[in-house]
């Protein structure tokens, strides 16, 4: 491999690493927001008279559904990106 291509590979690798870090931070911020909303779901359910165990399950279901949706969206984005590379 020539020096020119080695430099390009280094630059691309650095960009990919930075993008992965930005994505991780974004997902962490998203998870933080979903955690707060899950707490709101539980609080609202309890205030409405829902038994604690059911309210907890409702909040847990909300958390799981939202985090799964984020994970699936990320996987779909990766698949689309890989298809674009072909």
CSV table of N, CA, C and O in Angstrom, one decimal:
chain,number,residue,atom,x,y,z
A,1,UNK,N,0.8,-1.2,0.0
A,1,UNK,CA,0.0,0.0,0.0
A,1,UNK,C,0.9,1.2,0.0
A,1,UNK,O,1.9,1.3,0.7
A,2,UNK,N,0.5,2.2,-0.8
A,2,UNK,CA,1.3,3.4,-0.8
A,2,UNK,C,1.1,4.3,0.4
A,2,UNK,O,0.1,4.1,1.1
A,3,UNK,N,2.0,5.2,0.6
A,3,UNK,CA,1.9,6.1,1.8
A,3,UNK,C,0.6,7.0,1.7
A,3,UNK,O,-0.1,7.2,2.7
A,4,UNK,N,0.2,7.4,0.5
A,4,UNK,CA,-1.0,8.2,0.3
A,4,UNK,C,-2.2,7.4,0.8
A,4,UNK,O,-3.1,8.0,1.4
A,5,UNK,N,-2.3,6.1,0.4
A,5,UNK,CA,-3.5,5.3,0.8
A,5,UNK,C,-3.4,5.0,2.3
A,5,UNK,O,-4.5,4.9,3.0
A,6,UNK,N,-2.2,4.8,2.9
A,6,UNK,CA,-2.1,4.6,4.3
A,6,UNK,C,-2.6,5.8,5.1
A,6,UNK,O,-3.3,5.7,6.1
A,7,UNK,N,-2.3,7.0,4.6
A,7,UNK,CA,-2.8,8.2,5.3
A,7,UNK,C,-4.3,8.3,5.1
A,7,UNK,O,-5.0,8.7,6.1
A,8,UNK,N,-4.9,8.0,4.0
A,8,UNK,CA,-6.3,8.0,3.8
A,8,UNK,C,-7.0,7.0,4.7
A,8,UNK,O,-8.0,7.3,5.3
A,9,UNK,N,-6.4,5.8,4.9
A,9,UNK,CA,-7.0,4.8,5.8
A,9,UNK,C,-6.9,5.3,7.2
A,9,UNK,O,-7.9,5.0,8.0
A,10,UNK,N,-5.9,6.0,7.6
A,10,UNK,CA,-5.8,6.5,8.9
A,10,UNK,C,-6.8,7.6,9.2
A,10,UNK,O,-7.5,7.6,10.2
A,11,UNK,N,-7.0,8.4,8.2
A,11,UNK,CA,-8.0,9.5,8.3
A,11,UNK,C,-9.4,8.9,8.4
A,11,UNK,O,-10.2,9.3,9.3
A,12,UNK,N,-9.7,7.9,7.6
A,12,UNK,CA,-11.0,7.3,7.6
A,12,UNK,C,-11.3,6.5,8.9
A,12,UNK,O,-12.3,6.6,9.5
A,13,UNK,N,-10.2,5.8,9.4
A,13,UNK,CA,-10.4,5.1,10.6
A,13,UNK,C,-10.6,6.1,11.8
A,13,UNK,O,-11.5,5.8,12.7
A,14,UNK,N,-9.9,7.2,11.8
A,14,UNK,CA,-10.2,8.3,12.8
A,14,UNK,C,-11.6,8.8,12.7
A,14,UNK,O,-12.2,9.0,13.8
A,15,UNK,N,-12.1,9.1,11.5
A,15,UNK,CA,-13.4,9.6,11.4
A,15,UNK,C,-14.4,8.6,11.9
A,15,UNK,O,-15.4,8.9,12.6
A,16,UNK,N,-14.2,7.3,11.5
A,16,UNK,CA,-15.2,6.2,12.0
A,16,UNK,C,-15.2,6.1,13.5
A,16,UNK,O,-16.2,6.0,14.1
A,17,UNK,N,-14.0,6.2,14.1
A,17,UNK,CA,-13.9,6.2,15.6
A,17,UNK,C,-14.6,7.4,16.2
A,17,UNK,O,-15.4,7.2,17.2
A,18,UNK,N,-14.5,8.6,15.7
A,18,UNK,CA,-15.1,9.7,16.2
A,18,UNK,C,-16.7,9.6,16.0
A,18,UNK,O,-17.4,10.0,16.9
A,19,UNK,N,-17.1,9.1,14.9
A,19,UNK,CA,-18.5,9.0,14.7
A,19,UNK,C,-19.1,7.9,15.6
A,19,UNK,O,-20.2,8.1,16.1
A,20,UNK,N,-18.4,6.9,15.9
A,20,UNK,CA,-18.9,5.8,16.8
A,20,UNK,C,-19.0,6.4,18.2
A,20,UNK,O,-20.0,6.2,18.9
A,21,UNK,N,-18.1,7.3,18.6
A,21,UNK,CA,-18.1,7.9,19.9
A,21,UNK,C,-19.3,8.9,20.0
A,21,UNK,O,-20.0,8.9,21.0
A,22,UNK,N,-19.5,9.7,19.0
A,22,UNK,CA,-20.6,10.6,18.9
A,22,UNK,C,-22.0,9.8,19.0
A,22,UNK,O,-22.9,10.2,19.7
A,23,UNK,N,-22.0,8.7,18.3
A,23,UNK,CA,-23.2,7.9,18.3
A,23,UNK,C,-23.5,7.3,19.7
A,23,UNK,O,-24.6,7.3,20.2
A,24,UNK,N,-22.4,6.9,20.4
A,24,UNK,CA,-22.5,6.3,21.7
A,24,UNK,C,-23.1,7.4,22.7
A,24,UNK,O,-24.0,7.1,23.5
A,25,UNK,N,-22.5,8.6,22.6
A,25,UNK,CA,-23.0,9.7,23.4
A,25,UNK,C,-24.5,10.0,23.2
A,25,UNK,O,-25.3,10.2,24.1
A,26,UNK,N,-24.8,10.0,21.9
A,26,UNK,CA,-26.2,10.3,21.5
A,26,UNK,C,-27.2,9.2,22.1
A,26,UNK,O,-28.2,9.5,22.6
A,27,UNK,N,-26.8,8.0,22.0
A,27,UNK,CA,-27.6,6.9,22.5
A,27,UNK,C,-27.7,7.0,24.1
A,27,UNK,O,-28.7,6.7,24.6
A,28,UNK,N,-26.6,7.4,24.7
A,28,UNK,CA,-26.7,7.6,26.2
A,28,UNK,C,-27.6,8.7,26.5
A,28,UNK,O,-28.4,8.6,27.5
A,29,UNK,N,-27.6,9.8,25.8
A,29,UNK,CA,-28.6,10.9,26.1
A,29,UNK,C,-30.0,10.5,25.8
A,29,UNK,O,-30.9,10.8,26.6
A,30,UNK,N,-30.2,9.7,24.8
A,30,UNK,CA,-31.5,9.1,24.5
A,30,UNK,C,-32.0,8.2,25.6
A,30,UNK,O,-33.1,8.3,26.1
A,31,UNK,N,-31.1,7.4,26.1
A,31,UNK,CA,-31.4,6.5,27.2
A,31,UNK,C,-31.8,7.2,28.5
A,31,UNK,O,-32.7,6.9,29.2
A,32,UNK,N,-31.1,8.3,28.7
A,32,UNK,CA,-31.4,9.2,29.9
A,32,UNK,C,-32.8,9.8,29.7
A,32,UNK,O,-33.5,9.8,30.7
A,33,UNK,N,-33.1,10.2,28.6
A,33,UNK,CA,-34.5,10.8,28.4
A,33,UNK,C,-35.6,9.7,28.5
A,33,UNK,O,-36.6,10.0,29.1
A,34,UNK,N,-35.3,8.5,28.0
A,34,UNK,CA,-36.3,7.4,28.1
A,34,UNK,C,-36.4,7.0,29.6
A,34,UNK,O,-37.5,6.7,30.0
A,35,UNK,N,-35.3,7.0,30.3
A,35,UNK,CA,-35.4,6.7,31.7
A,35,UNK,C,-36.3,7.7,32.5
A,35,UNK,O,-37.2,7.3,33.3
A,36,UNK,N,-36.2,9.0,32.2
A,36,UNK,CA,-37.0,10.0,32.8
A,36,UNK,C,-38.5,9.8,32.4
A,36,UNK,O,-39.4,9.9,33.2
A,37,UNK,N,-38.7,9.5,31.1
A,37,UNK,CA,-40.1,9.3,30.7
A,37,UNK,C,-40.7,8.0,31.3
A,37,UNK,O,-41.9,8.0,31.7
A,38,UNK,N,-39.9,7.0,31.5
A,38,UNK,CA,-40.3,5.8,32.2
A,38,UNK,C,-40.8,6.1,33.6
A,38,UNK,O,-41.8,5.6,34.1
A,39,UNK,N,-40.0,6.9,34.3
A,39,UNK,CA,-40.4,7.4,35.6
A,39,UNK,C,-41.7,8.1,35.6
A,39,UNK,O,-42.5,7.9,36.5
A,40,UNK,N,-41.9,8.9,34.6
A,40,UNK,CA,-43.2,9.7,34.4
A,40,UNK,C,-44.3,8.7,34.2
A,40,UNK,O,-45.4,8.9,34.7
A,41,UNK,N,-44.1,7.6,33.4
A,41,UNK,CA,-45.1,6.6,33.2
A,41,UNK,C,-45.5,6.0,34.5
A,41,UNK,O,-46.7,5.9,34.8
A,42,UNK,N,-44.5,5.6,35.3
A,42,UNK,CA,-44.8,5.0,36.6
A,42,UNK,C,-45.5,5.9,37.5
A,42,UNK,O,-46.5,5.6,38.2
A,43,UNK,N,-45.0,7.2,37.6
A,43,UNK,CA,-45.6,8.2,38.5
A,43,UNK,C,-47.1,8.4,38.1
A,43,UNK,O,-48.0,8.4,39.0
A,44,UNK,N,-47.3,8.6,36.8
A,44,UNK,CA,-48.7,8.8,36.4
A,44,UNK,C,-49.6,7.6,36.6
A,44,UNK,O,-50.8,7.8,37.0
A,45,UNK,N,-49.1,6.4,36.4
A,45,UNK,CA,-49.9,5.2,36.7
A,45,UNK,C,-50.2,5.1,38.2
A,45,UNK,O,-51.4,4.8,38.5
A,46,UNK,N,-49.3,5.4,39.0
A,46,UNK,CA,-49.5,5.3,40.5
A,46,UNK,C,-50.5,6.4,40.9
A,46,UNK,O,-51.4,6.1,41.7
A,47,UNK,N,-50.4,7.6,40.3
A,47,UNK,CA,-51.4,8.7,40.6
A,47,UNK,C,-52.8,8.3,40.2
A,47,UNK,O,-53.8,8.8,40.7
A,48,UNK,N,-52.9,7.5,39.1
A,48,UNK,CA,-54.2,7.1,38.6
A,48,UNK,C,-54.8,5.9,39.4
A,48,UNK,O,-55.8,5.4,39.0
A,49,UNK,N,-54.0,5.4,40.4
A,49,UNK,CA,-54.5,4.4,41.2
A,49,UNK,C,-54.1,3.0,40.7
A,49,UNK,O,-54.6,2.0,41.2
A,50,UNK,N,-53.2,2.9,39.8
A,50,UNK,CA,-52.7,1.6,39.3
A,50,UNK,C,-51.9,1.0,40.4
A,50,UNK,O,-51.0,1.7,41.0
A,51,UNK,N,-52.0,-0.3,40.7
A,51,UNK,CA,-51.2,-1.0,41.7
A,51,UNK,C,-49.7,-0.8,41.4
A,51,UNK,O,-49.3,-0.8,40.2
A,52,UNK,N,-48.8,-0.8,42.4
A,52,UNK,CA,-47.4,-0.5,42.2
A,52,UNK,C,-46.8,-1.5,41.2
A,52,UNK,O,-46.0,-1.1,40.3
A,53,UNK,N,-47.0,-2.8,41.4
A,53,UNK,CA,-46.4,-3.8,40.5
A,53,UNK,C,-46.8,-3.6,39.0
A,53,UNK,O,-46.0,-3.8,38.1
A,54,UNK,N,-48.1,-3.3,38.8
A,54,UNK,CA,-48.5,-3.0,37.4
A,54,UNK,C,-47.9,-1.8,36.9
A,54,UNK,O,-47.5,-1.7,35.7
A,55,UNK,N,-47.8,-0.7,37.7
A,55,UNK,CA,-47.2,0.5,37.2
A,55,UNK,C,-45.7,0.3,36.9
A,55,UNK,O,-45.2,0.8,35.9
A,56,UNK,N,-45.1,-0.5,37.7
A,56,UNK,CA,-43.7,-0.8,37.5
A,56,UNK,C,-43.5,-1.5,36.1
A,56,UNK,O,-42.6,-1.3,35.4
A,57,UNK,N,-44.4,-2.5,35.9
A,57,UNK,CA,-44.4,-3.2,34.7
A,57,UNK,C,-44.6,-2.3,33.5
A,57,UNK,O,-44.0,-2.5,32.4
A,58,UNK,N,-45.6,-1.4,33.6
A,58,UNK,CA,-45.9,-0.5,32.5
A,58,UNK,C,-44.6,0.4,32.2
A,58,UNK,O,-44.3,0.5,31.0
A,59,UNK,N,-44.0,0.9,33.2
A,59,UNK,CA,-42.8,1.7,33.0
A,59,UNK,C,-41.7,0.8,32.3
A,59,UNK,O,-40.9,1.3,31.4
A,60,UNK,N,-41.5,-0.4,32.8
A,60,UNK,CA,-40.5,-1.3,32.3
A,60,UNK,C,-40.8,-1.6,30.8
A,60,UNK,O,-39.9,-1.6,29.9
A,61,UNK,N,-42.1,-1.9,30.5
A,61,UNK,CA,-42.5,-2.1,29.1
A,61,UNK,C,-42.2,-1.0,28.2
A,61,UNK,O,-41.7,-1.1,27.1
A,62,UNK,N,-42.4,0.2,28.7
A,62,UNK,CA,-42.1,1.5,27.9
A,62,UNK,C,-40.6,1.6,27.7
A,62,UNK,O,-40.2,1.8,26.5
A,63,UNK,N,-39.8,1.4,28.7
A,63,UNK,CA,-38.4,1.4,28.6
A,63,UNK,C,-37.9,0.4,27.5
A,63,UNK,O,-37.1,0.8,26.6
A,64,UNK,N,-38.3,-0.8,27.7
A,64,UNK,CA,-37.9,-1.8,26.7
A,64,UNK,C,-38.3,-1.5,25.3
A,64,UNK,O,-37.5,-1.7,24.4
A,65,UNK,N,-39.5,-1.1,25.1
A,65,UNK,CA,-40.0,-0.8,23.7
A,65,UNK,C,-39.2,0.3,23.1
A,65,UNK,O,-38.8,0.2,21.9
A,66,UNK,N,-39.0,1.4,23.9
A,66,UNK,CA,-38.2,2.5,23.3
A,66,UNK,C,-36.8,2.2,23.1
A,66,UNK,O,-36.2,2.6,22.0
A,67,UNK,N,-36.1,1.5,23.9
A,67,UNK,CA,-34.7,1.1,23.8
A,67,UNK,C,-34.6,0.1,22.6
A,67,UNK,O,-33.6,0.2,21.8
A,68,UNK,N,-35.5,-0.8,22.5
A,68,UNK,CA,-35.5,-1.7,21.4
A,68,UNK,C,-35.7,-0.9,20.0
A,68,UNK,O,-35.0,-1.2,19.1
A,69,UNK,N,-36.6,0.0,20.0
A,69,UNK,CA,-36.8,0.8,18.8
A,69,UNK,C,-35.5,1.6,18.4
A,69,UNK,O,-35.2,1.6,17.2
A,70,UNK,N,-34.8,2.1,19.4
A,70,UNK,CA,-33.6,2.8,19.1
A,70,UNK,C,-32.5,1.9,18.6
A,70,UNK,O,-31.8,2.2,17.7
A,71,UNK,N,-32.4,0.7,19.2
A,71,UNK,CA,-31.5,-0.3,18.7
A,71,UNK,C,-31.8,-0.8,17.3
A,71,UNK,O,-30.9,-0.9,16.5
A,72,UNK,N,-33.0,-1.1,17.0
A,72,UNK,CA,-33.4,-1.5,15.7
A,72,UNK,C,-33.1,-0.4,14.7
A,72,UNK,O,-32.6,-0.6,13.6
A,73,UNK,N,-33.4,0.9,15.0
A,73,UNK,CA,-33.2,2.0,14.1
A,73,UNK,C,-31.7,2.1,13.8
A,73,UNK,O,-31.3,2.3,12.7
A,74,UNK,N,-30.8,1.9,14.9
A,74,UNK,CA,-29.4,1.9,14.6
A,74,UNK,C,-28.9,0.8,13.7
A,74,UNK,O,-28.1,0.9,12.9
A,75,UNK,N,-29.5,-0.4,13.9
A,75,UNK,CA,-29.1,-1.6,13.1
A,75,UNK,C,-29.6,-1.3,11.7
A,75,UNK,O,-28.8,-1.6,10.7
A,76,UNK,N,-30.8,-0.8,11.5
A,76,UNK,CA,-31.2,-0.5,10.1
A,76,UNK,C,-30.3,0.5,9.4
A,76,UNK,O,-30.0,0.4,8.3
A,77,UNK,N,-29.9,1.5,10.2
A,77,UNK,CA,-29.0,2.5,9.6
A,77,UNK,C,-27.7,1.9,9.2
A,77,UNK,O,-27.2,2.2,8.1
A,78,UNK,N,-27.2,1.0,10.0
A,78,UNK,CA,-25.9,0.3,9.7
A,78,UNK,C,-26.1,-0.5,8.4
A,78,UNK,O,-25.2,-0.5,7.6
A,79,UNK,N,-27.2,-1.2,8.3
A,79,UNK,CA,-27.5,-2.0,7.1
A,79,UNK,C,-27.6,-1.1,5.9
A,79,UNK,O,-27.0,-1.4,4.8
A,80,UNK,N,-28.3,0.0,6.0
A,80,UNK,CA,-28.4,0.9,4.8
A,80,UNK,C,-27.1,1.5,4.5
A,80,UNK,O,-26.8,1.6,3.3
A,81,UNK,N,-26.2,1.8,5.4
A,81,UNK,CA,-24.9,2.3,5.2
A,81,UNK,C,-24.1,1.3,4.5
A,81,UNK,O,-23.3,1.6,3.5
A,82,UNK,N,-24.1,0.1,4.9
A,82,UNK,CA,-23.4,-1.0,4.3
A,82,UNK,C,-23.8,-1.2,2.8
A,82,UNK,O,-23.0,-1.5,2.0
A,83,UNK,N,-25.1,-1.1,2.6
A,83,UNK,CA,-25.7,-1.3,1.2
A,83,UNK,C,-25.2,-0.2,0.3
A,83,UNK,O,-24.9,-0.4,-0.9
A,84,UNK,N,-25.1,1.0,0.9
A,84,UNK,CA,-24.6,2.2,0.1
A,84,UNK,C,-23.2,2.0,-0.3
A,84,UNK,O,-22.7,2.5,-1.3
A,85,UNK,N,-22.4,1.3,0.5
A,85,UNK,CA,-21.0,1.1,0.3
A,85,UNK,C,-20.7,0.1,-0.9
A,85,UNK,O,-19.7,0.1,-1.5
A,86,UNK,N,-21.7,-0.7,-1.2
A,86,UNK,CA,-21.6,-1.7,-2.2
A,86,UNK,C,-21.6,-1.2,-3.6
A,86,UNK,O,-21.8,-0.2,-4.1
